[in-house]
Amino acid sequence: MKQLFVLDPIELIDPAKDSSAALIEACYRASIEIWVCTPSDLQAKGAKAGVVAKTIIPEPWVTLGEPQNLSLNEFHCIWMRKDPPVDEAFLYATHLLEVAERNGVLVLNKPSSLRAWNEKLGALRFSNLMAPTLVASRVNELKEFAHEQGEVVLKPLGGKGGQGVIRIGDAAKGLDALLELVTSQEQMPVMMQKFLPKVIEGDKRILLVNGDPLGAINRKPKNGDFRSNLALGGKAEATTLSVREQEICKKLGPSLKSEGLFFVGIDVIGGMLSEINVTSPTGIREVERLANIPLADQVIKRLLKDFP
């Protein structure tokens, strides 16, 4: 069996922290032949998709083979694990992967769903599980919503890792100017959500595999910040799922599974769904370390069971 990982340059990946590295190592332990490439290595000649890829031996990290020109039809499974931003290059890569998908190759996560499920906007499908939320470009509408909620957070729709997320009160001086800036003079929509004070207690990352939760961590913000993202200094701690969080997973699971979103990370704050991360969810290493479970091996085991 052969699997291909489409990701950022392997030289930039920290195997001690990276979920893609964890999955690659789990494939290796399962005796799966592993190849890696970047999105720019994908190609199509007519209706046949190909790739210039390298074999990888991840233990010890990392030994790469020489680049080879292969058909994507040679792979049982292709993992699309390129980090955001979801820019033109990312989108074109999903179209090239669909060429292989049409020929029967399993692509995770499903390319069309990667395009359709923006990591902020995708959660709106389950808005009844979220804090009050507005997505808009018009300053007056955003101001009115901020006045209704009292304190809000602003999120750029293409952001990642908490970058560019702003907490602001409705009476803040310069609110108009800030909204003009973040909307590029009312040309770009942003997400505004009611601020949830419980974020100080943590932002829970729950990892779902083919619709089922397999692991979770609680991420607490560093002193002086409200953003709990690990990339911004948040601290991970062991956790279990509350009844409410189990209910959220149960409501999301069937939709994620039916749309080919095999490996997903959702964020929950104070029992409210915040985001649905589908591009390259993180958290495997932290779950493995804090919960002492072989999560990456469980993911690959589930893959081989559900897609023999």
PDB file of C-alpha atoms in Angstrom:
ATOM      1  CA  MET A   1       0.000   0.000   0.000  1.00  0.00           C
ATOM      2  CA  LYS A   2       1.205   3.514  -0.866  1.00  0.00           C
ATOM      3  CA  GLN A   3       0.100   6.840   0.605  1.00  0.00           C
ATOM      4  CA  LEU A   4       1.046  10.346  -0.488  1.00  0.00           C
ATOM      5  CA  PHE A   5       1.206  13.409   1.758  1.00  0.00           C
ATOM      6  CA  VAL A   6       0.807  16.800   0.080  1.00  0.00           C
ATOM      7  CA  LEU A   7       2.203  19.343   2.501  1.00  0.00           C
ATOM      8  CA  ASP A   8       4.576  22.206   3.088  1.00  0.00           C
ATOM      9  CA  PRO A   9       8.281  21.511   2.428  1.00  0.00           C
ATOM     10  CA  ILE A  10       9.246  18.638   4.704  1.00  0.00           C
ATOM     11  CA  GLU A  11      12.331  20.538   5.835  1.00  0.00           C
ATOM     12  CA  LEU A  12      10.091  23.115   7.529  1.00  0.00           C
ATOM     13  CA  ILE A  13       8.182  20.574   9.610  1.00  0.00           C
ATOM     14  CA  ASP A  14       8.997  20.070  13.290  1.00  0.00           C
ATOM     15  CA  PRO A  15       8.345  16.372  13.942  1.00  0.00           C
ATOM     16  CA  ALA A  16       8.040  16.934  17.694  1.00  0.00           C
ATOM     17  CA  LYS A  17       4.978  19.163  17.221  1.00  0.00           C
ATOM     18  CA  ASP A  18       3.520  18.530  13.779  1.00  0.00           C
ATOM     19  CA  SER A  19       0.402  16.408  13.229  1.00  0.00           C
ATOM     20  CA  SER A  20       1.415  15.557   9.660  1.00  0.00           C
ATOM     21  CA  ALA A  21       4.698  14.149  10.984  1.00  0.00           C
ATOM     22  CA  ALA A  22       2.722  12.096  13.508  1.00  0.00           C
ATOM     23  CA  LEU A  23       0.525  10.650  10.751  1.00  0.00           C
ATOM     24  CA  ILE A  24       3.533   9.896   8.541  1.00  0.00           C
ATOM     25  CA  GLU A  25       5.251   8.049  11.379  1.00  0.00           C
ATOM     26  CA  ALA A  26       2.063   6.099  12.106  1.00  0.00           C
ATOM     27  CA  CYS A  27       1.878   5.043   8.440  1.00  0.00           C
ATOM     28  CA  TYR A  28       5.477   3.867   8.660  1.00  0.00           C
ATOM     29  CA  ARG A  29       4.702   1.764  11.747  1.00  0.00           C
ATOM     30  CA  ALA A  30       1.760   0.259   9.828  1.00  0.00           C
ATOM     31  CA  SER A  31       4.178  -0.817   7.052  1.00  0.00           C
ATOM     32  CA  ILE A  32       2.669   1.635   4.549  1.00  0.00           C
ATOM     33  CA  GLU A  33       4.924   2.984   1.804  1.00  0.00           C
ATOM     34  CA  ILE A  34       4.952   6.769   2.224  1.00  0.00           C
ATOM     35  CA  TRP A  35       5.663   9.506  -0.301  1.00  0.00           C
ATOM     36  CA  VAL A  36       5.680  13.281   0.107  1.00  0.00           C
ATOM     37  CA  CYS A  37       5.319  16.279  -2.190  1.00  0.00           C
ATOM     38  CA  THR A  38       4.297  19.927  -2.137  1.00  0.00           C
ATOM     39  CA  PRO A  39       1.288  21.320  -4.044  1.00  0.00           C
ATOM     40  CA  SER A  40       3.603  22.624  -6.773  1.00  0.00           C
ATOM     41  CA  ASP A  41       4.656  19.034  -7.503  1.00  0.00           C
ATOM     42  CA  LEU A  42       1.154  18.055  -8.654  1.00  0.00           C
ATOM     43  CA  GLN A  43       0.347  17.942 -12.365  1.00  0.00           C
ATOM     44  CA  ALA A  44      -2.162  16.628 -14.879  1.00  0.00           C
ATOM     45  CA  LYS A  45      -1.711  15.483 -18.442  1.00  0.00           C
ATOM     46  CA  GLY A  46      -5.114  15.301 -20.007  1.00  0.00           C
ATOM     47  CA  ALA A  47      -7.342  13.282 -17.683  1.00  0.00           C
ATOM     48  CA  LYS A  48      -4.407  11.663 -15.888  1.00  0.00           C
ATOM     49  CA  ALA A  49      -2.991  13.216 -12.727  1.00  0.00           C
ATOM     50  CA  GLY A  50       0.616  12.844 -11.708  1.00  0.00           C
ATOM     51  CA  VAL A  51       3.154  14.038  -9.189  1.00  0.00           C
ATOM     52  CA  VAL A  52       6.865  14.464  -8.678  1.00  0.00           C
ATOM     53  CA  ALA A  53       7.279  12.909  -5.226  1.00  0.00           C
ATOM     54  CA  LYS A  54       9.883  11.473  -2.901  1.00  0.00           C
ATOM     55  CA  THR A  55       9.784   8.440  -0.659  1.00  0.00           C
ATOM     56  CA  ILE A  56      10.196   9.181   3.024  1.00  0.00           C
ATOM     57  CA  ILE A  57      11.521   7.162   5.941  1.00  0.00           C
ATOM     58  CA  PRO A  58      10.513   9.125   9.044  1.00  0.00           C
ATOM     59  CA  GLU A  59      12.304   7.235  11.796  1.00  0.00           C
ATOM     60  CA  PRO A  60      14.707   8.773  12.578  1.00  0.00           C
ATOM     61  CA  TRP A  61      13.452  12.012  11.061  1.00  0.00           C
ATOM     62  CA  VAL A  62      13.907  12.142   8.080  1.00  0.00           C
ATOM     63  CA  THR A  63      15.359  10.270   5.066  1.00  0.00           C
ATOM     64  CA  LEU A  64      14.118  11.209   1.582  1.00  0.00           C
ATOM     65  CA  GLY A  65      14.493   9.351  -1.683  1.00  0.00           C
ATOM     66  CA  GLU A  66      15.171  10.840  -5.078  1.00  0.00           C
ATOM     67  CA  PRO A  67      12.267  12.611  -6.806  1.00  0.00           C
ATOM     68  CA  GLN A  68      10.240  10.364  -9.114  1.00  0.00           C
ATOM     69  CA  ASN A  69       7.492  11.117 -11.598  1.00  0.00           C
ATOM     70  CA  LEU A  70       4.457   8.982 -10.663  1.00  0.00           C
ATOM     71  CA  SER A  71       0.803   8.628 -11.504  1.00  0.00           C
ATOM     72  CA  LEU A  72      -1.502   9.578  -8.648  1.00  0.00           C
ATOM     73  CA  ASN A  73      -3.451   6.410  -9.449  1.00  0.00           C
ATOM     74  CA  GLU A  74      -0.604   4.451  -7.828  1.00  0.00           C
ATOM     75  CA  PHE A  75      -1.648   5.663  -4.383  1.00  0.00           C
ATOM     76  CA  HIS A  76      -4.315   4.129  -2.196  1.00  0.00           C
ATOM     77  CA  CYS A  77      -4.719   7.381  -0.290  1.00  0.00           C
ATOM     78  CA  ILE A  78      -3.583  10.991  -0.691  1.00  0.00           C
ATOM     79  CA  TRP A  79      -3.497  13.307   2.331  1.00  0.00           C
ATOM     80  CA  MET A  80      -3.925  17.014   1.521  1.00  0.00           C
ATOM     81  CA  ARG A  81      -2.157  18.548   4.531  1.00  0.00           C
ATOM     82  CA  LYS A  82      -0.917  21.887   3.187  1.00  0.00           C
ATOM     83  CA  ASP A  83      -1.230  24.602   5.817  1.00  0.00           C
ATOM     84  CA  PRO A  84      -3.318  27.707   5.097  1.00  0.00           C
ATOM     85  CA  PRO A  85      -3.631  30.219   3.585  1.00  0.00           C
ATOM     86  CA  VAL A  86      -6.196  28.774   1.218  1.00  0.00           C
ATOM     87  CA  ASP A  87      -4.884  30.827  -1.680  1.00  0.00           C
ATOM     88  CA  GLU A  88      -4.996  30.290  -5.437  1.00  0.00           C
ATOM     89  CA  ALA A  89      -2.185  27.719  -5.328  1.00  0.00           C
ATOM     90  CA  PHE A  90      -4.037  25.752  -2.645  1.00  0.00           C
ATOM     91  CA  LEU A  91      -7.299  25.831  -4.605  1.00  0.00           C
ATOM     92  CA  TYR A  92      -5.645  24.740  -7.844  1.00  0.00           C
ATOM     93  CA  ALA A  93      -4.012  21.853  -5.973  1.00  0.00           C
ATOM     94  CA  THR A  94      -7.448  20.657  -4.860  1.00  0.00           C
ATOM     95  CA  HIS A  95      -8.618  20.691  -8.484  1.00  0.00           C
ATOM     96  CA  LEU A  96      -5.623  18.601  -9.546  1.00  0.00           C
ATOM     97  CA  LEU A  97      -6.313  16.158  -6.717  1.00  0.00           C
ATOM     98  CA  GLU A  98      -9.878  15.841  -7.967  1.00  0.00           C
ATOM     99  CA  VAL A  99      -8.528  14.462 -11.221  1.00  0.00           C
ATOM    100  CA  ALA A 100      -7.103  11.572  -9.205  1.00  0.00           C
ATOM    101  CA  GLU A 101     -10.271  11.326  -7.131  1.00  0.00           C
ATOM    102  CA  ARG A 102     -12.344  10.867 -10.284  1.00  0.00           C
ATOM    103  CA  ASN A 103     -10.107   7.920 -11.104  1.00  0.00           C
ATOM    104  CA  GLY A 104     -10.896   6.253  -7.784  1.00  0.00           C
ATOM    105  CA  VAL A 105      -8.115   7.548  -5.527  1.00  0.00           C
ATOM    106  CA  LEU A 106      -9.099   8.381  -1.943  1.00  0.00           C
ATOM    107  CA  VAL A 107      -8.195  12.006  -1.119  1.00  0.00           C
ATOM    108  CA  LEU A 108      -8.366  13.216   2.493  1.00  0.00           C
ATOM    109  CA  ASN A 109      -9.838  15.602   3.148  1.00  0.00           C
ATOM    110  CA  LYS A 110     -12.122  15.625   0.103  1.00  0.00           C
ATOM    111  CA  PRO A 111     -10.949  18.399  -2.267  1.00  0.00           C
ATOM    112  CA  SER A 112     -14.380  19.894  -2.935  1.00  0.00           C
ATOM    113  CA  SER A 113     -15.072  20.046   0.793  1.00  0.00           C
ATOM    114  CA  LEU A 114     -11.743  21.765   1.449  1.00  0.00           C
ATOM    115  CA  ARG A 115     -12.955  24.498  -0.885  1.00  0.00           C
ATOM    116  CA  ALA A 116     -16.477  24.643   0.514  1.00  0.00           C
ATOM    117  CA  TRP A 117     -15.688  24.546   4.243  1.00  0.00           C
ATOM    118  CA  ASN A 118     -13.916  27.788   5.049  1.00  0.00           C
ATOM    119  CA  GLU A 119     -12.623  27.262   8.584  1.00  0.00           C
ATOM    120  CA  LYS A 120     -14.627  30.210   9.909  1.00  0.00           C
ATOM    121  CA  LEU A 121     -17.679  30.144   7.640  1.00  0.00           C
ATOM    122  CA  GLY A 122     -18.083  26.364   7.698  1.00  0.00           C
ATOM    123  CA  ALA A 123     -19.202  26.536  11.305  1.00  0.00           C
ATOM    124  CA  LEU A 124     -22.201  28.662  10.269  1.00  0.00           C
ATOM    125  CA  ARG A 125     -23.854  25.452   9.120  1.00  0.00           C
ATOM    126  CA  PHE A 126     -24.273  24.807  12.834  1.00  0.00           C
ATOM    127  CA  SER A 127     -24.967  28.389  13.942  1.00  0.00           C
ATOM    128  CA  ASN A 128     -27.357  27.181  16.649  1.00  0.00           C
ATOM    129  CA  LEU A 129     -24.295  25.717  18.404  1.00  0.00           C
ATOM    130  CA  MET A 130     -22.288  28.964  18.191  1.00  0.00           C
ATOM    131  CA  ALA A 131     -22.085  32.250  20.053  1.00  0.00           C
ATOM    132  CA  PRO A 132     -23.952  35.112  18.322  1.00  0.00           C
ATOM    133  CA  THR A 133     -22.108  35.687  15.045  1.00  0.00           C
ATOM    134  CA  LEU A 134     -22.201  38.150  12.172  1.00  0.00           C
ATOM    135  CA  VAL A 135     -20.265  38.001   8.913  1.00  0.00           C
ATOM    136  CA  ALA A 136     -20.392  41.285   7.051  1.00  0.00           C
ATOM    137  CA  SER A 137     -18.449  43.981   5.230  1.00  0.00           C
ATOM    138  CA  ARG A 138     -20.589  47.026   6.088  1.00  0.00           C
ATOM    139  CA  VAL A 139     -19.270  49.081   8.985  1.00  0.00           C
ATOM    140  CA  ASN A 140     -22.710  50.174  10.212  1.00  0.00           C
ATOM    141  CA  GLU A 141     -23.971  46.606  10.485  1.00  0.00           C
ATOM    142  CA  LEU A 142     -20.835  45.498  12.298  1.00  0.00           C
ATOM    143  CA  LYS A 143     -21.091  48.464  14.683  1.00  0.00           C
ATOM    144  CA  GLU A 144     -24.730  47.715  15.412  1.00  0.00           C
ATOM    145  CA  PHE A 145     -23.890  44.077  16.175  1.00  0.00           C
ATOM    146  CA  ALA A 146     -21.023  45.159  18.460  1.00  0.00           C
ATOM    147  CA  HIS A 147     -23.398  47.467  20.353  1.00  0.00           C
ATOM    148  CA  GLU A 148     -25.873  44.595  20.750  1.00  0.00           C
ATOM    149  CA  GLN A 149     -23.250  42.212  22.140  1.00  0.00           C
ATOM    150  CA  GLY A 150     -21.199  44.659  24.214  1.00  0.00           C
ATOM    151  CA  GLU A 151     -17.834  42.987  23.658  1.00  0.00           C
ATOM    152  CA  VAL A 152     -16.841  41.111  20.519  1.00  0.00           C
ATOM    153  CA  VAL A 153     -13.978  39.480  18.678  1.00  0.00           C
ATOM    154  CA  LEU A 154     -13.121  40.167  15.044  1.00  0.00           C
ATOM    155  CA  LYS A 155     -11.751  37.317  12.948  1.00  0.00           C
ATOM    156  CA  PRO A 156     -10.329  37.550   9.416  1.00  0.00           C
ATOM    157  CA  LEU A 157     -11.961  34.816   7.341  1.00  0.00           C
ATOM    158  CA  GLY A 158      -8.638  33.674   5.902  1.00  0.00           C
ATOM    159  CA  GLY A 159      -6.689  33.738   9.156  1.00  0.00           C
ATOM    160  CA  LYS A 160      -5.003  30.854  10.920  1.00  0.00           C
ATOM    161  CA  GLY A 161      -3.586  30.135  14.340  1.00  0.00           C
ATOM    162  CA  GLY A 162      -5.322  33.100  15.960  1.00  0.00           C
ATOM    163  CA  GLN A 163      -3.483  35.608  13.795  1.00  0.00           C
ATOM    164  CA  GLY A 164      -5.326  38.884  13.362  1.00  0.00           C
ATOM    165  CA  VAL A 165      -8.062  38.074  15.900  1.00  0.00           C
ATOM    166  CA  ILE A 166      -9.031  41.254  17.792  1.00  0.00           C
ATOM    167  CA  ARG A 167     -11.047  41.680  20.992  1.00  0.00           C
ATOM    168  CA  ILE A 168     -12.873  44.992  21.249  1.00  0.00           C
ATOM    169  CA  GLY A 169     -15.634  46.678  23.230  1.00  0.00           C
ATOM    170  CA  ASP A 170     -18.554  48.396  21.545  1.00  0.00           C
ATOM    171  CA  ALA A 171     -17.592  51.764  23.065  1.00  0.00           C
ATOM    172  CA  ALA A 172     -13.964  51.618  21.972  1.00  0.00           C
ATOM    173  CA  LYS A 173     -12.637  54.814  20.461  1.00  0.00           C
ATOM    174  CA  GLY A 174     -11.790  54.459  16.798  1.00  0.00           C
ATOM    175  CA  LEU A 175     -14.170  51.540  16.231  1.00  0.00           C
ATOM    176  CA  ASP A 176     -15.251  52.952  12.866  1.00  0.00           C
ATOM    177  CA  ALA A 177     -11.670  53.301  11.692  1.00  0.00           C
ATOM    178  CA  LEU A 178     -10.807  49.781  12.860  1.00  0.00           C
ATOM    179  CA  LEU A 179     -13.775  48.290  11.026  1.00  0.00           C
ATOM    180  CA  GLU A 180     -12.874  50.240   7.887  1.00  0.00           C
ATOM    181  CA  LEU A 181      -9.359  48.809   8.132  1.00  0.00           C
ATOM    182  CA  VAL A 182     -10.282  45.152   8.699  1.00  0.00           C
ATOM    183  CA  THR A 183     -12.932  45.241   5.955  1.00  0.00           C
ATOM    184  CA  SER A 184     -10.618  47.002   3.483  1.00  0.00           C
ATOM    185  CA  GLN A 185     -13.051  49.915   3.267  1.00  0.00           C
ATOM    186  CA  GLU A 186     -16.125  47.655   3.259  1.00  0.00           C
ATOM    187  CA  GLN A 187     -14.819  45.445   0.463  1.00  0.00           C
ATOM    188  CA  MET A 188     -13.910  42.353   2.531  1.00  0.00           C
ATOM    189  CA  PRO A 189     -16.214  40.480   4.931  1.00  0.00           C
ATOM    190  CA  VAL A 190     -15.031  39.666   8.440  1.00  0.00           C
ATOM    191  CA  MET A 191     -16.500  37.527  11.196  1.00  0.00           C
ATOM    192  CA  MET A 192     -17.638  39.223  14.401  1.00  0.00           C
ATOM    193  CA  GLN A 193     -18.625  37.103  17.381  1.00  0.00           C
ATOM    194  CA  LYS A 194     -19.775  37.806  20.918  1.00  0.00           C
ATOM    195  CA  PHE A 195     -16.754  37.570  23.196  1.00  0.00           C
ATOM    196  CA  LEU A 196     -16.938  34.536  25.477  1.00  0.00           C
ATOM    197  CA  PRO A 197     -15.226  35.216  28.835  1.00  0.00           C
ATOM    198  CA  LYS A 198     -14.915  31.467  29.405  1.00  0.00           C
ATOM    199  CA  VAL A 199     -12.073  31.465  26.856  1.00  0.00           C
ATOM    200  CA  ILE A 200      -9.849  32.304  29.824  1.00  0.00           C
ATOM    201  CA  GLU A 201     -10.656  28.795  31.111  1.00  0.00           C
ATOM    202  CA  GLY A 202      -9.612  27.341  27.783  1.00  0.00           C
ATOM    203  CA  ASP A 203     -10.444  26.737  24.137  1.00  0.00           C
ATOM    204  CA  LYS A 204     -10.939  23.031  23.577  1.00  0.00           C
ATOM    205  CA  ARG A 205      -9.550  21.422  20.402  1.00  0.00           C
ATOM    206  CA  ILE A 206     -11.404  18.200  19.618  1.00  0.00           C
ATOM    207  CA  LEU A 207     -10.106  15.905  16.878  1.00  0.00           C
ATOM    208  CA  LEU A 208     -12.740  13.968  14.933  1.00  0.00           C
ATOM    209  CA  VAL A 209     -11.905  11.032  12.677  1.00  0.00           C
ATOM    210  CA  ASN A 210     -14.576  10.095  10.139  1.00  0.00           C
ATOM    211  CA  GLY A 211     -17.140  11.853  12.299  1.00  0.00           C
ATOM    212  CA  ASP A 212     -16.113  10.458  15.686  1.00  0.00           C
ATOM    213  CA  PRO A 213     -14.124  12.267  18.418  1.00  0.00           C
ATOM    214  CA  LEU A 214     -10.880  10.427  19.187  1.00  0.00           C
ATOM    215  CA  GLY A 215      -8.993  12.961  21.291  1.00  0.00           C
ATOM    216  CA  ALA A 216      -8.995  16.466  22.738  1.00  0.00           C
ATOM    217  CA  ILE A 217      -6.858  19.039  24.510  1.00  0.00           C
ATOM    218  CA  ASN A 218      -7.717  22.215  26.371  1.00  0.00           C
ATOM    219  CA  ARG A 219      -5.687  25.274  25.346  1.00  0.00           C
ATOM    220  CA  LYS A 220      -5.318  28.120  27.819  1.00  0.00           C
ATOM    221  CA  PRO A 221      -4.171  31.572  26.724  1.00  0.00           C
ATOM    222  CA  LYS A 222      -0.937  33.003  28.038  1.00  0.00           C
ATOM    223  CA  ASN A 223      -1.077  35.833  30.559  1.00  0.00           C
ATOM    224  CA  GLY A 224      -2.264  39.080  29.032  1.00  0.00           C
ATOM    225  CA  ASP A 225      -3.900  37.489  25.962  1.00  0.00           C
ATOM    226  CA  PHE A 226      -7.288  35.975  25.240  1.00  0.00           C
ATOM    227  CA  ARG A 227      -6.137  33.887  22.268  1.00  0.00           C
ATOM    228  CA  SER A 228      -5.356  30.321  23.254  1.00  0.00           C
ATOM    229  CA  ASN A 229      -3.704  29.115  20.045  1.00  0.00           C
ATOM    230  CA  LEU A 230      -0.561  27.121  20.765  1.00  0.00           C
ATOM    231  CA  ALA A 231       1.287  29.024  18.032  1.00  0.00           C
ATOM    232  CA  LEU A 232       0.672  32.217  20.040  1.00  0.00           C
ATOM    233  CA  GLY A 233       1.880  30.869  23.358  1.00  0.00           C
ATOM    234  CA  GLY A 234      -1.225  29.052  24.559  1.00  0.00           C
ATOM    235  CA  LYS A 235      -0.645  26.145  26.939  1.00  0.00           C
ATOM    236  CA  ALA A 236      -2.114  22.706  26.273  1.00  0.00           C
ATOM    237  CA  GLU A 237      -3.531  20.610  29.084  1.00  0.00           C
ATOM    238  CA  ALA A 238      -5.237  17.239  29.346  1.00  0.00           C
ATOM    239  CA  THR A 239      -9.013  17.211  29.215  1.00  0.00           C
ATOM    240  CA  THR A 240     -12.134  15.135  28.715  1.00  0.00           C
ATOM    241  CA  LEU A 241     -15.311  15.953  26.827  1.00  0.00           C
ATOM    242  CA  SER A 242     -18.304  17.385  28.624  1.00  0.00           C
ATOM    243  CA  VAL A 243     -21.818  16.225  27.826  1.00  0.00           C
ATOM    244  CA  ARG A 244     -22.345  19.401  25.808  1.00  0.00           C
ATOM    245  CA  GLU A 245     -19.137  18.818  23.804  1.00  0.00           C
ATOM    246  CA  GLN A 246     -20.169  15.236  23.111  1.00  0.00           C
ATOM    247  CA  GLU A 247     -23.498  16.547  21.828  1.00  0.00           C
ATOM    248  CA  ILE A 248     -21.711  19.002  19.508  1.00  0.00           C
ATOM    249  CA  CYS A 249     -19.571  16.188  18.090  1.00  0.00           C
ATOM    250  CA  LYS A 250     -22.641  14.017  17.606  1.00  0.00           C
ATOM    251  CA  LYS A 251     -24.409  16.786  15.669  1.00  0.00           C
ATOM    252  CA  LEU A 252     -21.385  17.554  13.476  1.00  0.00           C
ATOM    253  CA  GLY A 253     -20.231  13.986  12.867  1.00  0.00           C
ATOM    254  CA  PRO A 254     -22.703  12.853  10.180  1.00  0.00           C
ATOM    255  CA  SER A 255     -22.156  15.985   8.039  1.00  0.00           C
ATOM    256  CA  LEU A 256     -18.370  15.772   8.297  1.00  0.00           C
ATOM    257  CA  LYS A 257     -18.429  12.097   7.370  1.00  0.00           C
ATOM    258  CA  SER A 258     -20.848  12.499   4.455  1.00  0.00           C
ATOM    259  CA  GLU A 259     -18.736  15.301   2.954  1.00  0.00           C
ATOM    260  CA  GLY A 260     -15.464  13.398   3.077  1.00  0.00           C
ATOM    261  CA  LEU A 261     -13.943  15.384   5.942  1.00  0.00           C
ATOM    262  CA  PHE A 262     -12.076  12.478   7.502  1.00  0.00           C
ATOM    263  CA  PHE A 263      -9.725  14.334   9.849  1.00  0.00           C
ATOM    264  CA  VAL A 264     -11.116  17.502  11.438  1.00  0.00           C
ATOM    265  CA  GLY A 265     -10.327  19.664  14.435  1.00  0.00           C
ATOM    266  CA  ILE A 266     -13.157  21.628  15.994  1.00  0.00           C
ATOM    267  CA  ASP A 267     -12.746  24.414  18.551  1.00  0.00           C
ATOM    268  CA  VAL A 268     -15.209  24.784  21.421  1.00  0.00           C
ATOM    269  CA  ILE A 269     -15.265  27.631  23.979  1.00  0.00           C
ATOM    270  CA  GLY A 270     -17.578  27.445  26.978  1.00  0.00           C
ATOM    271  CA  GLY A 271     -19.781  24.885  25.250  1.00  0.00           C
ATOM    272  CA  MET A 272     -20.017  26.980  22.068  1.00  0.00           C
ATOM    273  CA  LEU A 273     -18.687  25.873  18.696  1.00  0.00           C
ATOM    274  CA  SER A 274     -16.110  28.361  17.433  1.00  0.00           C
ATOM    275  CA  GLU A 275     -14.421  26.918  14.324  1.00  0.00           C
ATOM    276  CA  ILE A 276     -14.224  23.790  12.189  1.00  0.00           C
ATOM    277  CA  ASN A 277     -10.652  23.238  10.990  1.00  0.00           C
ATOM    278  CA  VAL A 278     -10.431  21.053   7.877  1.00  0.00           C
ATOM    279  CA  THR A 279      -7.217  21.959   6.020  1.00  0.00           C
ATOM    280  CA  SER A 280      -4.439  20.657   8.267  1.00  0.00           C
ATOM    281  CA  PRO A 281      -5.773  20.308  11.816  1.00  0.00           C
ATOM    282  CA  THR A 282      -3.193  20.179  14.590  1.00  0.00           C
ATOM    283  CA  GLY A 283      -3.215  18.671  18.070  1.00  0.00           C
ATOM    284  CA  ILE A 284      -2.177  15.036  17.610  1.00  0.00           C
ATOM    285  CA  ARG A 285       1.173  15.393  19.367  1.00  0.00           C
ATOM    286  CA  GLU A 286      -0.388  17.212  22.327  1.00  0.00           C
ATOM    287  CA  VAL A 287      -3.150  14.601  22.722  1.00  0.00           C
ATOM    288  CA  GLU A 288      -0.593  11.803  22.572  1.00  0.00           C
ATOM    289  CA  ARG A 289       1.632  13.459  25.172  1.00  0.00           C
ATOM    290  CA  LEU A 290      -1.059  14.574  27.607  1.00  0.00           C
ATOM    291  CA  ALA A 291      -3.494  11.659  27.309  1.00  0.00           C
ATOM    292  CA  ASN A 292      -0.817   9.018  26.749  1.00  0.00           C
ATOM    293  CA  ILE A 293      -2.658   7.463  23.816  1.00  0.00           C
ATOM    294  CA  PRO A 294      -1.259   6.568  20.357  1.00  0.00           C
ATOM    295  CA  LEU A 295      -3.687   8.851  18.530  1.00  0.00           C
ATOM    296  CA  ALA A 296      -1.882   8.922  15.169  1.00  0.00           C
ATOM    297  CA  ASP A 297      -1.835   5.110  15.095  1.00  0.00           C
ATOM    298  CA  GLN A 298      -5.540   5.098  15.911  1.00  0.00           C
ATOM    299  CA  VAL A 299      -6.218   7.477  13.008  1.00  0.00           C
ATOM    300  CA  ILE A 300      -4.381   5.256  10.525  1.00  0.00           C
ATOM    301  CA  LYS A 301      -6.059   2.157  11.943  1.00  0.00           C
ATOM    302  CA  ARG A 302      -9.437   3.816  11.441  1.00  0.00           C
ATOM    303  CA  LEU A 303      -8.467   4.810   7.884  1.00  0.00           C
ATOM    304  CA  LEU A 304      -7.552   1.243   6.967  1.00  0.00           C
ATOM    305  CA  LYS A 305     -10.761  -0.073   8.567  1.00  0.00           C
ATOM    306  CA  ASP A 306     -13.126   2.418   6.931  1.00  0.00           C
ATOM    307  CA  PHE A 307     -11.400   2.502   3.510  1.00  0.00           C
ATOM    308  CA  PRO A 308      -9.877  -0.970   2.986  1.00  0.00           C
TER     309      PRO A 308
END
